[in-house]
């Protein structure tokens, strides 16, 4: 197999949905190598909820991990974004959030591998995100 760099195709697509105390990110990742093996283009989809410090779920990791996610929560991490360090006058506080997410790469999820993000977010994932947003808004 001849190896070449291909800068023409995006390797990742992202959609961001912001709310006052949380945000949702939907990502699709290109799975290189499958097309060359004759399987066509393959994609991996992920959904992440970024729960800000101002949200009651921020301090309750167990509850956040039990939010309604496809196949259950498969990712959790506390993220701390530090100051940019551009100059000594940067007075912003570090930004903290809890990131929980799921993937669409479970047994039986073959359908999602063939969903090209150029066609938008698959309807099933849109429905899952809508339920996730409602669960976060109504938690507590």
PDB file of C-alpha atoms in Angstrom:
ATOM      1  CA  UNK A   1       0.000   0.000   0.000  1.00  0.00           C
ATOM      2  CA  UNK A   2       1.358   3.395  -1.004  1.00  0.00           C
ATOM      3  CA  UNK A   3       1.377   5.847   1.896  1.00  0.00           C
ATOM      4  CA  UNK A   4       0.551   9.481   1.169  1.00  0.00           C
ATOM      5  CA  UNK A   5      -0.598  12.522   3.049  1.00  0.00           C
ATOM      6  CA  UNK A   6      -4.133  13.556   2.181  1.00  0.00           C
ATOM      7  CA  UNK A   7      -4.970  17.067   3.324  1.00  0.00           C
ATOM      8  CA  UNK A   8      -8.246  17.267   1.399  1.00  0.00           C
ATOM      9  CA  UNK A   9     -10.538  15.459   3.855  1.00  0.00           C
ATOM     10  CA  UNK A  10     -11.406  16.688   7.329  1.00  0.00           C
ATOM     11  CA  UNK A  11     -10.616  14.027   9.915  1.00  0.00           C
ATOM     12  CA  UNK A  12     -13.089  15.398  12.437  1.00  0.00           C
ATOM     13  CA  UNK A  13     -16.424  17.183  12.420  1.00  0.00           C
ATOM     14  CA  UNK A  14     -17.826  18.947  15.494  1.00  0.00           C
ATOM     15  CA  UNK A  15     -21.102  20.547  16.510  1.00  0.00           C
ATOM     16  CA  UNK A  16     -21.257  22.630  19.713  1.00  0.00           C
ATOM     17  CA  UNK A  17     -24.444  23.497  21.584  1.00  0.00           C
ATOM     18  CA  UNK A  18     -24.043  25.981  24.437  1.00  0.00           C
ATOM     19  CA  UNK A  19     -26.295  26.512  27.436  1.00  0.00           C
ATOM     20  CA  UNK A  20     -25.893  28.640  30.551  1.00  0.00           C
ATOM     21  CA  UNK A  21     -24.374  25.956  32.830  1.00  0.00           C
ATOM     22  CA  UNK A  22     -23.293  23.265  30.359  1.00  0.00           C
ATOM     23  CA  UNK A  23     -22.555  22.572  26.731  1.00  0.00           C
ATOM     24  CA  UNK A  24     -22.922  19.581  24.439  1.00  0.00           C
ATOM     25  CA  UNK A  25     -20.460  18.553  21.754  1.00  0.00           C
ATOM     26  CA  UNK A  26     -21.174  16.018  19.012  1.00  0.00           C
ATOM     27  CA  UNK A  27     -18.118  14.740  17.138  1.00  0.00           C
ATOM     28  CA  UNK A  28     -17.526  12.459  14.194  1.00  0.00           C
ATOM     29  CA  UNK A  29     -14.025  11.048  13.674  1.00  0.00           C
ATOM     30  CA  UNK A  30     -12.794   9.647  10.374  1.00  0.00           C
ATOM     31  CA  UNK A  31     -11.401   6.127  10.743  1.00  0.00           C
ATOM     32  CA  UNK A  32      -8.438   6.020   8.396  1.00  0.00           C
ATOM     33  CA  UNK A  33      -7.491   2.846   6.597  1.00  0.00           C
ATOM     34  CA  UNK A  34     -10.914   1.273   6.139  1.00  0.00           C
ATOM     35  CA  UNK A  35     -11.533   2.734   2.691  1.00  0.00           C
ATOM     36  CA  UNK A  36      -8.181   1.454   1.471  1.00  0.00           C
ATOM     37  CA  UNK A  37      -9.135  -2.025   2.682  1.00  0.00           C
ATOM     38  CA  UNK A  38     -12.344  -1.913   0.649  1.00  0.00           C
ATOM     39  CA  UNK A  39     -14.796  -1.173   3.491  1.00  0.00           C
ATOM     40  CA  UNK A  40     -15.646   2.384   2.427  1.00  0.00           C
ATOM     41  CA  UNK A  41     -15.391   5.416   4.667  1.00  0.00           C
ATOM     42  CA  UNK A  42     -15.971   4.662   8.340  1.00  0.00           C
ATOM     43  CA  UNK A  43     -16.757   7.126  11.122  1.00  0.00           C
ATOM     44  CA  UNK A  44     -16.829   7.033  14.904  1.00  0.00           C
ATOM     45  CA  UNK A  45     -19.373   9.279  16.634  1.00  0.00           C
ATOM     46  CA  UNK A  46     -19.156  10.698  20.165  1.00  0.00           C
ATOM     47  CA  UNK A  47     -21.373  12.888  22.343  1.00  0.00           C
ATOM     48  CA  UNK A  48     -19.915  14.864  25.254  1.00  0.00           C
ATOM     49  CA  UNK A  49     -21.584  16.917  27.970  1.00  0.00           C
ATOM     50  CA  UNK A  50     -19.371  19.625  29.469  1.00  0.00           C
ATOM     51  CA  UNK A  51     -20.839  20.463  32.862  1.00  0.00           C
ATOM     52  CA  UNK A  52     -19.667  23.796  34.233  1.00  0.00           C
ATOM     53  CA  UNK A  53     -18.861  24.562  37.860  1.00  0.00           C
ATOM     54  CA  UNK A  54     -22.101  26.571  38.105  1.00  0.00           C
ATOM     55  CA  UNK A  55     -24.182  23.426  37.415  1.00  0.00           C
ATOM     56  CA  UNK A  56     -25.310  21.279  40.371  1.00  0.00           C
ATOM     57  CA  UNK A  57     -24.068  18.151  38.549  1.00  0.00           C
ATOM     58  CA  UNK A  58     -20.474  19.440  38.563  1.00  0.00           C
ATOM     59  CA  UNK A  59     -19.908  18.159  42.092  1.00  0.00           C
ATOM     60  CA  UNK A  60     -21.756  14.881  41.556  1.00  0.00           C
ATOM     61  CA  UNK A  61     -19.684  12.763  39.187  1.00  0.00           C
ATOM     62  CA  UNK A  62     -21.760   9.641  39.879  1.00  0.00           C
ATOM     63  CA  UNK A  63     -24.968  11.370  38.820  1.00  0.00           C
ATOM     64  CA  UNK A  64     -23.283  12.885  35.756  1.00  0.00           C
ATOM     65  CA  UNK A  65     -22.042   9.454  34.710  1.00  0.00           C
ATOM     66  CA  UNK A  66     -25.605   8.157  34.943  1.00  0.00           C
ATOM     67  CA  UNK A  67     -27.063  10.718  32.555  1.00  0.00           C
ATOM     68  CA  UNK A  68     -28.891   9.130  29.612  1.00  0.00           C
ATOM     69  CA  UNK A  69     -26.177   8.347  27.093  1.00  0.00           C
ATOM     70  CA  UNK A  70     -26.039   5.813  24.298  1.00  0.00           C
ATOM     71  CA  UNK A  71     -24.562   2.643  25.783  1.00  0.00           C
ATOM     72  CA  UNK A  72     -23.895   4.464  29.055  1.00  0.00           C
ATOM     73  CA  UNK A  73     -21.158   6.876  29.934  1.00  0.00           C
ATOM     74  CA  UNK A  74     -17.832   5.697  28.503  1.00  0.00           C
ATOM     75  CA  UNK A  75     -15.776   8.810  29.288  1.00  0.00           C
ATOM     76  CA  UNK A  76     -15.435  11.054  32.300  1.00  0.00           C
ATOM     77  CA  UNK A  77     -12.818  13.608  33.183  1.00  0.00           C
ATOM     78  CA  UNK A  78     -12.502  16.808  35.153  1.00  0.00           C
ATOM     79  CA  UNK A  79     -10.937  19.441  32.903  1.00  0.00           C
ATOM     80  CA  UNK A  80      -9.112  22.536  34.122  1.00  0.00           C
ATOM     81  CA  UNK A  81      -8.208  25.074  31.461  1.00  0.00           C
ATOM     82  CA  UNK A  82      -5.520  27.352  32.814  1.00  0.00           C
ATOM     83  CA  UNK A  83      -4.806  30.955  31.927  1.00  0.00           C
ATOM     84  CA  UNK A  84      -3.398  31.528  28.491  1.00  0.00           C
ATOM     85  CA  UNK A  85      -0.105  32.820  29.807  1.00  0.00           C
ATOM     86  CA  UNK A  86      -0.093  35.482  27.107  1.00  0.00           C
ATOM     87  CA  UNK A  87       0.907  38.109  29.630  1.00  0.00           C
ATOM     88  CA  UNK A  88       1.258  38.662  33.353  1.00  0.00           C
ATOM     89  CA  UNK A  89      -1.907  40.808  33.413  1.00  0.00           C
ATOM     90  CA  UNK A  90      -4.151  37.899  32.470  1.00  0.00           C
ATOM     91  CA  UNK A  91      -6.534  37.929  35.441  1.00  0.00           C
ATOM     92  CA  UNK A  92      -8.905  35.168  34.350  1.00  0.00           C
ATOM     93  CA  UNK A  93      -9.468  32.340  36.766  1.00  0.00           C
ATOM     94  CA  UNK A  94      -8.875  28.782  35.575  1.00  0.00           C
ATOM     95  CA  UNK A  95     -12.005  27.383  33.911  1.00  0.00           C
ATOM     96  CA  UNK A  96     -13.124  24.032  35.323  1.00  0.00           C
ATOM     97  CA  UNK A  97     -15.724  21.651  33.971  1.00  0.00           C
ATOM     98  CA  UNK A  98     -16.722  18.010  34.176  1.00  0.00           C
ATOM     99  CA  UNK A  99     -16.700  16.225  30.828  1.00  0.00           C
ATOM    100  CA  UNK A 100     -18.775  13.061  30.413  1.00  0.00           C
ATOM    101  CA  UNK A 101     -19.484  11.323  27.162  1.00  0.00           C
ATOM    102  CA  UNK A 102     -20.354   8.262  25.166  1.00  0.00           C
ATOM    103  CA  UNK A 103     -19.414   6.661  21.891  1.00  0.00           C
ATOM    104  CA  UNK A 104     -21.330   5.002  19.116  1.00  0.00           C
ATOM    105  CA  UNK A 105     -18.899   2.125  18.658  1.00  0.00           C
ATOM    106  CA  UNK A 106     -20.628  -0.648  20.585  1.00  0.00           C
ATOM    107  CA  UNK A 107     -21.678  -4.040  19.294  1.00  0.00           C
ATOM    108  CA  UNK A 108     -24.626  -3.359  16.991  1.00  0.00           C
ATOM    109  CA  UNK A 109     -23.632   0.243  16.232  1.00  0.00           C
ATOM    110  CA  UNK A 110     -22.402  -0.553  12.721  1.00  0.00           C
ATOM    111  CA  UNK A 111     -25.050   1.769  11.278  1.00  0.00           C
ATOM    112  CA  UNK A 112     -23.299   4.840  12.722  1.00  0.00           C
ATOM    113  CA  UNK A 113     -19.959   3.902  11.132  1.00  0.00           C
ATOM    114  CA  UNK A 114     -21.516   4.555   7.735  1.00  0.00           C
ATOM    115  CA  UNK A 115     -23.130   7.904   8.684  1.00  0.00           C
ATOM    116  CA  UNK A 116     -21.063  10.563   6.950  1.00  0.00           C
ATOM    117  CA  UNK A 117     -21.069  13.818   8.938  1.00  0.00           C
ATOM    118  CA  UNK A 118     -21.350  15.746   5.672  1.00  0.00           C
ATOM    119  CA  UNK A 119     -25.005  14.654   5.848  1.00  0.00           C
ATOM    120  CA  UNK A 120     -25.391  16.135   9.345  1.00  0.00           C
ATOM    121  CA  UNK A 121     -25.917  14.483  12.699  1.00  0.00           C
ATOM    122  CA  UNK A 122     -27.885  11.216  12.391  1.00  0.00           C
ATOM    123  CA  UNK A 123     -31.484  11.538  13.610  1.00  0.00           C
ATOM    124  CA  UNK A 124     -30.982   8.937  16.372  1.00  0.00           C
ATOM    125  CA  UNK A 125     -28.047  10.901  17.780  1.00  0.00           C
ATOM    126  CA  UNK A 126     -30.096  14.115  17.600  1.00  0.00           C
ATOM    127  CA  UNK A 127     -32.795  12.409  19.673  1.00  0.00           C
ATOM    128  CA  UNK A 128     -30.220  11.149  22.194  1.00  0.00           C
ATOM    129  CA  UNK A 129     -28.743  14.645  22.542  1.00  0.00           C
ATOM    130  CA  UNK A 130     -32.211  16.141  23.064  1.00  0.00           C
ATOM    131  CA  UNK A 131     -32.865  13.657  25.914  1.00  0.00           C
ATOM    132  CA  UNK A 132     -29.442  14.390  27.405  1.00  0.00           C
ATOM    133  CA  UNK A 133     -30.075  18.151  27.362  1.00  0.00           C
ATOM    134  CA  UNK A 134     -33.463  17.709  29.031  1.00  0.00           C
ATOM    135  CA  UNK A 135     -31.973  15.414  31.683  1.00  0.00           C
ATOM    136  CA  UNK A 136     -29.257  17.944  32.546  1.00  0.00           C
ATOM    137  CA  UNK A 137     -31.748  20.847  32.628  1.00  0.00           C
ATOM    138  CA  UNK A 138     -34.157  18.912  34.862  1.00  0.00           C
ATOM    139  CA  UNK A 139     -31.612  17.246  37.160  1.00  0.00           C
ATOM    140  CA  UNK A 140     -31.950  17.891  40.863  1.00  0.00           C
TER     141      UNK A 140
END
